CSV table of C-alpha atoms and ligand atoms in Angstrom, one decimal:
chain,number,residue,atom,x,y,z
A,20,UNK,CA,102.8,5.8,-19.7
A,21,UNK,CA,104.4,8.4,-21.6
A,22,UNK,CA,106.1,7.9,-24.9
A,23,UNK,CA,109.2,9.8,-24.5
A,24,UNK,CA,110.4,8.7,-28.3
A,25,UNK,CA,110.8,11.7,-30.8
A,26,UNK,CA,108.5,12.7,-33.7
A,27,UNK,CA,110.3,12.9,-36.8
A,28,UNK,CA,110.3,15.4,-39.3
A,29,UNK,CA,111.7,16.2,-42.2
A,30,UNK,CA,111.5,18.6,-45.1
A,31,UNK,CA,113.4,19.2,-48.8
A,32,UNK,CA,115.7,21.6,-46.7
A,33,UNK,CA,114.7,24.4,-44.4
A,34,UNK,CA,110.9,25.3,-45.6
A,35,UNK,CA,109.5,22.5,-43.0
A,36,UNK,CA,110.9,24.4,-40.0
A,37,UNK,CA,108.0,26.8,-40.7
A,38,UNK,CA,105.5,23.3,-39.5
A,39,UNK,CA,108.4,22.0,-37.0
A,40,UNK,CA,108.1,25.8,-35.0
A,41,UNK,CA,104.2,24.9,-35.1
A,42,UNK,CA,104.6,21.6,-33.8
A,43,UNK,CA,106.9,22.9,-30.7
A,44,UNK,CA,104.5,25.5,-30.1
A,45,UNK,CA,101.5,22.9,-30.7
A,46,UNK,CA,103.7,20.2,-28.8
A,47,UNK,CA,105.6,21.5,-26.1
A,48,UNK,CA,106.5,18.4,-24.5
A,49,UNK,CA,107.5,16.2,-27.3
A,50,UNK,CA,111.2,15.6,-28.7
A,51,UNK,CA,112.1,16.2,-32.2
A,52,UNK,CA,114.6,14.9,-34.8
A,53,UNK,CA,114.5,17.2,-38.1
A,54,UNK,CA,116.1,16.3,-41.2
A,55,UNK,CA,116.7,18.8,-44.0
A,56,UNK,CA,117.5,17.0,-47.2
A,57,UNK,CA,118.9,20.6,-48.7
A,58,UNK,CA,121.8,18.8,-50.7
A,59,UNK,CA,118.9,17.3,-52.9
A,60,UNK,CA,117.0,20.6,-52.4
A,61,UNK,CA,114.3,21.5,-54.1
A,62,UNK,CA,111.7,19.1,-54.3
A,63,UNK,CA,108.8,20.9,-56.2
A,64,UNK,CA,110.8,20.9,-59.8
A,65,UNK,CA,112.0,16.8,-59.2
A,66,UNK,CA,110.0,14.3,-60.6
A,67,UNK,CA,107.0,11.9,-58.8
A,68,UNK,CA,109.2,9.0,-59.4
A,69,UNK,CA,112.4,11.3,-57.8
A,70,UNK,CA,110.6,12.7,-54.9
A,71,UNK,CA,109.2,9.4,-53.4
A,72,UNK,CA,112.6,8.0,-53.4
A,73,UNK,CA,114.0,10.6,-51.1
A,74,UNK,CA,110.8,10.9,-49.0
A,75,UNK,CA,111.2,6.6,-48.2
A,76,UNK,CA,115.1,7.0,-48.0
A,77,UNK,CA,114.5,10.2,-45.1
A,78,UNK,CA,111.9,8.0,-43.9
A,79,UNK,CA,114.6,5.3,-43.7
A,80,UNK,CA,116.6,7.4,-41.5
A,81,UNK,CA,114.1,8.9,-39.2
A,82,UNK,CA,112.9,5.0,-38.4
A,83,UNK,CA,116.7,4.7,-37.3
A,84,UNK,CA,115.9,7.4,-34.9
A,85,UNK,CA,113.5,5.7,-33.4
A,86,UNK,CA,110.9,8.0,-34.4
A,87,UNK,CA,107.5,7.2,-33.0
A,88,UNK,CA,105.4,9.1,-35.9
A,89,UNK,CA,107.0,10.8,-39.4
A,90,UNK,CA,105.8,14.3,-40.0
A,91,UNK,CA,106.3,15.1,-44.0
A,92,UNK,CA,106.7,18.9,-43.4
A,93,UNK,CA,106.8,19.2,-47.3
A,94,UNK,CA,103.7,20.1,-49.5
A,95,UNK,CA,105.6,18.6,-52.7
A,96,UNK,CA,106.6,15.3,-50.8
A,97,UNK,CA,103.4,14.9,-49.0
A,98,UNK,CA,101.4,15.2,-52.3
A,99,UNK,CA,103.8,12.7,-54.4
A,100,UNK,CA,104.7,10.7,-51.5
A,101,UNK,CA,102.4,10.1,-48.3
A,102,UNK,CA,100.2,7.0,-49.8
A,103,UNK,CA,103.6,5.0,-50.7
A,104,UNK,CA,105.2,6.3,-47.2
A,105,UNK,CA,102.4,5.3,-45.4
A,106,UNK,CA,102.2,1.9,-46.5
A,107,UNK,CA,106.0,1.4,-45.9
A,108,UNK,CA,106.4,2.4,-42.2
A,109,UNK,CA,104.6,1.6,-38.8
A,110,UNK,CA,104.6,4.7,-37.3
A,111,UNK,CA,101.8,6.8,-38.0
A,112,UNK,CA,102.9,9.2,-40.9
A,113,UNK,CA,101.2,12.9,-41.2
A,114,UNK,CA,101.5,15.1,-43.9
A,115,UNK,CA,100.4,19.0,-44.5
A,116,UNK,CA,98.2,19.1,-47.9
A,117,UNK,CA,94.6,17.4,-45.9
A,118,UNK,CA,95.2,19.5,-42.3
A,119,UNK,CA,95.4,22.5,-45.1
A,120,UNK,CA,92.6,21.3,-46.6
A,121,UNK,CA,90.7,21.0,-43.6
A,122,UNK,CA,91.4,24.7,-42.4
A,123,UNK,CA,90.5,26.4,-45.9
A,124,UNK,CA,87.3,24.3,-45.8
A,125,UNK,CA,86.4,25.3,-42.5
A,126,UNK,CA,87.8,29.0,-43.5
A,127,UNK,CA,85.7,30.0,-46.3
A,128,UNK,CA,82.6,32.1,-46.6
A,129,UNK,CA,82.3,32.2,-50.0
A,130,UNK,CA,82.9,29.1,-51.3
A,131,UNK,CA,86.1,30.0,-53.6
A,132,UNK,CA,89.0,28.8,-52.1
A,133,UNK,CA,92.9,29.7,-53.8
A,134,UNK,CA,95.6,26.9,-53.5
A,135,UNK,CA,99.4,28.5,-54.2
A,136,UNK,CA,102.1,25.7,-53.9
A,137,UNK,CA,105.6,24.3,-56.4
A,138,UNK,CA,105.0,23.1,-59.7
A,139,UNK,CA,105.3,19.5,-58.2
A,140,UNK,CA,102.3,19.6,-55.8
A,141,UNK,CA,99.9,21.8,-58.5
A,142,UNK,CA,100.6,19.4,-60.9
A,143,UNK,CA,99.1,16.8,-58.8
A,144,UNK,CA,96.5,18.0,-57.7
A,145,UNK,CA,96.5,16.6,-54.8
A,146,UNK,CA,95.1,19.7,-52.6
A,147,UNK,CA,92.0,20.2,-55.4
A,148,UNK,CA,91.3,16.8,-54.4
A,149,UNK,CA,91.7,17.1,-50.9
A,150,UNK,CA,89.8,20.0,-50.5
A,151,UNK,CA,86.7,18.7,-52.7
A,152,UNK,CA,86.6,15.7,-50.3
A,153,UNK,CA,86.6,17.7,-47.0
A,154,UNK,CA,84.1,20.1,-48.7
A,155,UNK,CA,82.0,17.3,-49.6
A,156,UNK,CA,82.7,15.6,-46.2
A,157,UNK,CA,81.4,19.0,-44.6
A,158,UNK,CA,78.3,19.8,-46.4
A,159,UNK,CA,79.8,22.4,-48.6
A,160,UNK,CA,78.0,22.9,-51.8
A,161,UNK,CA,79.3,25.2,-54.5
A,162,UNK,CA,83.1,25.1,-53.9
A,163,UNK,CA,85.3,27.1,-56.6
A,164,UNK,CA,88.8,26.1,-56.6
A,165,UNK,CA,91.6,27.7,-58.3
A,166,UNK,CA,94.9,26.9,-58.6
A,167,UNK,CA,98.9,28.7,-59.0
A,168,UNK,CA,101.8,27.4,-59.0
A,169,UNK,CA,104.5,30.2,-57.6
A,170,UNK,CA,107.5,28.7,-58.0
A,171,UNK,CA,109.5,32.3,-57.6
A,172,UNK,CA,108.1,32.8,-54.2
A,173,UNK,CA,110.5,29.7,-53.0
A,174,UNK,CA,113.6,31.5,-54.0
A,175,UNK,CA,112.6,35.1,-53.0
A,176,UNK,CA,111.7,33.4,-49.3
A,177,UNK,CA,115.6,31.9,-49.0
A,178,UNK,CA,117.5,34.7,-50.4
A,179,UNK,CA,115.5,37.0,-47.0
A,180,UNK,CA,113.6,38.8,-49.9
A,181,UNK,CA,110.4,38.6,-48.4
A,182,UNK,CA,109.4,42.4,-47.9
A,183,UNK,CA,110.8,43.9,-50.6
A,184,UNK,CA,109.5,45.7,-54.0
A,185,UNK,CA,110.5,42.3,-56.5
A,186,UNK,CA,108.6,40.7,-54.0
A,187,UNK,CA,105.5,42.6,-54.5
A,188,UNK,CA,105.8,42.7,-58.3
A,189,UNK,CA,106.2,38.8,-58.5
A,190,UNK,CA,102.9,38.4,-55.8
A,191,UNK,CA,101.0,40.4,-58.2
A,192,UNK,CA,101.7,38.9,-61.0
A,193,UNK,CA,101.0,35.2,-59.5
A,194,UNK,CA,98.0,36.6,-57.5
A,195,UNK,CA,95.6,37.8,-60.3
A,196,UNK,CA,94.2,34.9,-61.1
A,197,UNK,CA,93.2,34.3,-57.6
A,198,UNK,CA,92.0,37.7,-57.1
A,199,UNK,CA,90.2,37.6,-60.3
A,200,UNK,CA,88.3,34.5,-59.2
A,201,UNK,CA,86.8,36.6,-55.8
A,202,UNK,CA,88.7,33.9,-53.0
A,203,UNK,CA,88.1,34.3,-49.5
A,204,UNK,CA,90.3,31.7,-48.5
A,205,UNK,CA,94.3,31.3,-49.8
A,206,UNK,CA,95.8,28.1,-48.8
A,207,UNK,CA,99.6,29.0,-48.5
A,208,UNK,CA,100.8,25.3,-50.1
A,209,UNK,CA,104.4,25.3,-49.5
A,210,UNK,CA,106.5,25.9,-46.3
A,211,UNK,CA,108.0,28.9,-47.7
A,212,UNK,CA,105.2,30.8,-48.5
A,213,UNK,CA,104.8,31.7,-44.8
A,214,UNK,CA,107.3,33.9,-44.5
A,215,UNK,CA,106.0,36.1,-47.4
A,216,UNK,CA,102.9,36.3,-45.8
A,217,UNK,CA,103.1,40.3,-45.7
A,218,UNK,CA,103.5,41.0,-49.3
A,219,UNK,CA,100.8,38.3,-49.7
A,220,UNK,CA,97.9,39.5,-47.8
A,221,UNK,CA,98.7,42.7,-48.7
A,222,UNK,CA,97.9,42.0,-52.3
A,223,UNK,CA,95.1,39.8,-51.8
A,224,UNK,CA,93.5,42.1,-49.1
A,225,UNK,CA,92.6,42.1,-45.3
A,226,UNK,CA,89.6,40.4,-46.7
A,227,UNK,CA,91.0,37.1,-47.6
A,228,UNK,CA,91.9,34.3,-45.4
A,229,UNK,CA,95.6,32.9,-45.5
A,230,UNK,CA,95.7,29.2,-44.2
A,231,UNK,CA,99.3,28.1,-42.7
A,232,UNK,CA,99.5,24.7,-43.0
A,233,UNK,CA,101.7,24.4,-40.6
A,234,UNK,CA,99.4,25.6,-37.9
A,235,UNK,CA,96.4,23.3,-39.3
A,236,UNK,CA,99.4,20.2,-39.4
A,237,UNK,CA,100.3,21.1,-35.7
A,238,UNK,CA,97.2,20.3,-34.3
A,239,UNK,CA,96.7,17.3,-36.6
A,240,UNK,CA,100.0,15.8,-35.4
A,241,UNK,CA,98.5,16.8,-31.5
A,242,UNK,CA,95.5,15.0,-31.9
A,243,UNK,CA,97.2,11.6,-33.2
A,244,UNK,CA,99.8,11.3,-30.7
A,245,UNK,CA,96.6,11.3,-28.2
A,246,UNK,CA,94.5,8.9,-30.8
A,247,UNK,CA,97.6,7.0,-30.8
A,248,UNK,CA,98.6,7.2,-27.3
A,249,UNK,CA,102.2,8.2,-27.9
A,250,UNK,CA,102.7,11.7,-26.3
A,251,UNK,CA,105.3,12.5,-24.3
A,252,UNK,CA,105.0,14.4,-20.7
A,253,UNK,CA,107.9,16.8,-21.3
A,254,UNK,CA,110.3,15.2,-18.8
A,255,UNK,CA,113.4,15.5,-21.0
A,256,UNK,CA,112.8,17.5,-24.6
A,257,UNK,CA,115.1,17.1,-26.8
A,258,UNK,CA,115.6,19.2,-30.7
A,259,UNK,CA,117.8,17.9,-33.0
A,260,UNK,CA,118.8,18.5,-36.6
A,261,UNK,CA,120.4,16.8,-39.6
A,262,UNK,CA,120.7,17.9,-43.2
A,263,UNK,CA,122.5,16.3,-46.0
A,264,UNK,CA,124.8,19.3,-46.7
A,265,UNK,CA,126.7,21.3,-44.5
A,266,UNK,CA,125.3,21.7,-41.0
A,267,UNK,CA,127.5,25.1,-41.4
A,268,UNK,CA,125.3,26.3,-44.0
A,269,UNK,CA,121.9,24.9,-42.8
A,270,UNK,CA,121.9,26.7,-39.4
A,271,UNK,CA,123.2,30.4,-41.3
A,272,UNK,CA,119.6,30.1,-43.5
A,273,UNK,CA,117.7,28.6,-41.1
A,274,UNK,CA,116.8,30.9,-38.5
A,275,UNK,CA,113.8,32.9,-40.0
A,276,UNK,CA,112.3,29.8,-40.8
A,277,UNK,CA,112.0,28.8,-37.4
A,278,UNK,CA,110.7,31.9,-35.7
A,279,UNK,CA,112.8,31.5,-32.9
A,280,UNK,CA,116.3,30.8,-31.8
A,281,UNK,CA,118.6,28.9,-33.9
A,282,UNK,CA,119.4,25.0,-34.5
A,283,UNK,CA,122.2,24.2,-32.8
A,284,UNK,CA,124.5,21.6,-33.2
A,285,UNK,CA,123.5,20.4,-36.4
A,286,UNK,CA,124.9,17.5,-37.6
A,287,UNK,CA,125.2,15.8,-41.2
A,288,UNK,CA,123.8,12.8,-43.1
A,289,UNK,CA,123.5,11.8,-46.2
A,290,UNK,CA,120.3,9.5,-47.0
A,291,UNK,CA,121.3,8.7,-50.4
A,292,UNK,CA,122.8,5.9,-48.5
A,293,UNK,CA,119.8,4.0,-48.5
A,294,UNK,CA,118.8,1.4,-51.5
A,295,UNK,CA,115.2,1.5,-52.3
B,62,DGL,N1,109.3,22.2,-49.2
B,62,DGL,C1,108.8,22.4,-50.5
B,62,DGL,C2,107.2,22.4,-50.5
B,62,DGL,O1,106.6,22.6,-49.5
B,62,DGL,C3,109.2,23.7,-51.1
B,62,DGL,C4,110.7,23.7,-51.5
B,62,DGL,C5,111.1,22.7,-52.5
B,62,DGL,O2,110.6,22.8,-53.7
B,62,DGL,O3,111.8,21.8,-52.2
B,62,DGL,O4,106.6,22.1,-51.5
């Protein structure tokens, strides 16, 4: 019978629309509940202790939803946070640093695969780790990883900046070290960073590989509501969104995020609320 509960999904603010268009597009029949902490906004400068805090309290209010699985559409919250999530909550909980893992793994030619992301996740290293164990899982000898954290490339994606000569200039500057080290493969380890894919690939070259995590996390989240056997038939979709500041200001930024068409009706919530 079909499960006709929602995923949930929720982000430090708008990035995680870039995985939530994926998962529509991946997911056409399933309903979603998005939540946007933006008041709380951003993540990848907070500390570990910080970030898993908000990620249980969203979690909290996703789980009021009745949510059937959580989706942590947020590279710095799915590297601090997923272990503690996941042992917290029922539902199956998917995150986006392993399904990017997975991708640049099966990606690469060469061997030498780039990880950009926030301070936060870098400094865990949480995607090194997760792409020496898929490497290892698939066979792959000789993997070179290296690793920048771009922490620019988050405000030049929200202030619309993403074609435009400061654009370039910061990409080369944060890009060297990857081109220096001869990558094939550029895992793209923040929601933002999608929507300066241009400038990027145009520094790094036609040669090199970007992996969207969003797209690898899509599928990922496909295949478990089958493992699972929670997916929905599509009877009665249903989008909604919620963000902890104003729903006025969330759906005027939102738009390129999300590829298509805007949120609509938005509503607030604050999940400070919630004692951990
Ligand atoms: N969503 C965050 C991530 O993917 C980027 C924005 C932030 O720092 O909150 O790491």
């Amino acid at each position: 019978m079909a499960d006709t509960r929602p995923i949930g999904v929720f982000d430090s603010g708008i990035g995680g629309l870039t995985v939530l268009r994926e998962i529509w597009r991946a997911c056409p029949d399933e309903s979603t509940v998005y939540f946007g902490d933006n008041s709380r906004a951003p993540y990848g400068t907070k500390s570990k202790s910080t970030v898993i805090k908000y990620a249980l309290q969203n979690a909290r209010f996703l789980e009021s939803k009745d949510v059937k699985m959580i989706v942590i559409a947020c590279n710095t919250a799915s590297a601090y946070a997923y272990e503690t999530l996941a042992g917290k909550t029922d539902v199956p909980v998917i995150e986006v640093v392993t399904p990017g893992a997975d991708a640049a793994c099966r990606a690469t030619k060469n061997g030498r695969i780039g990880i950009i992301a926030t301070k936060g996740t870098i400094s865990t290293a949480t995607y090194r780790h997760a792409v020496e164990r898929r490497a290892s899982e698939l066979g792959l000898d000789n993997i070179e990883i290296t690793e920048q954290a771009c922490p620019l490339f988050v405000s030049l994606a929200e202030e619309g900046w993403w074609d435009t000569e400061v654009a370039r200039l910061t990409a080369e500057e944060y890009l060297a070290p990857l081109k220096a080290a001869g990558v094939d493969t550029l895992v793209l380890g923040c929601t933002h960073y999608p929507l300066l894919t241009k400038v990027i690939q145009e520094e790094m070259g036609d040669g090199v590989t970007l992996v969207n995590t969003g797209v690898a996390t899509a599928e990922v989240v496909k295949a478990a509501l089958a493992e699972h056997g929670i997916a929905s038939d599509g009877a009665s979709v249903t989008k909604e969104f919620y963000t902890s500041d104003e729903p006025e200001l969330f759906e005027s930024v939102a738009s390129p995020f999300l590829g298509s068409g805007l949120p609509a009706g938005t509503k607030h919530f604050n999940t400070d609320r919630y004692e951990i």
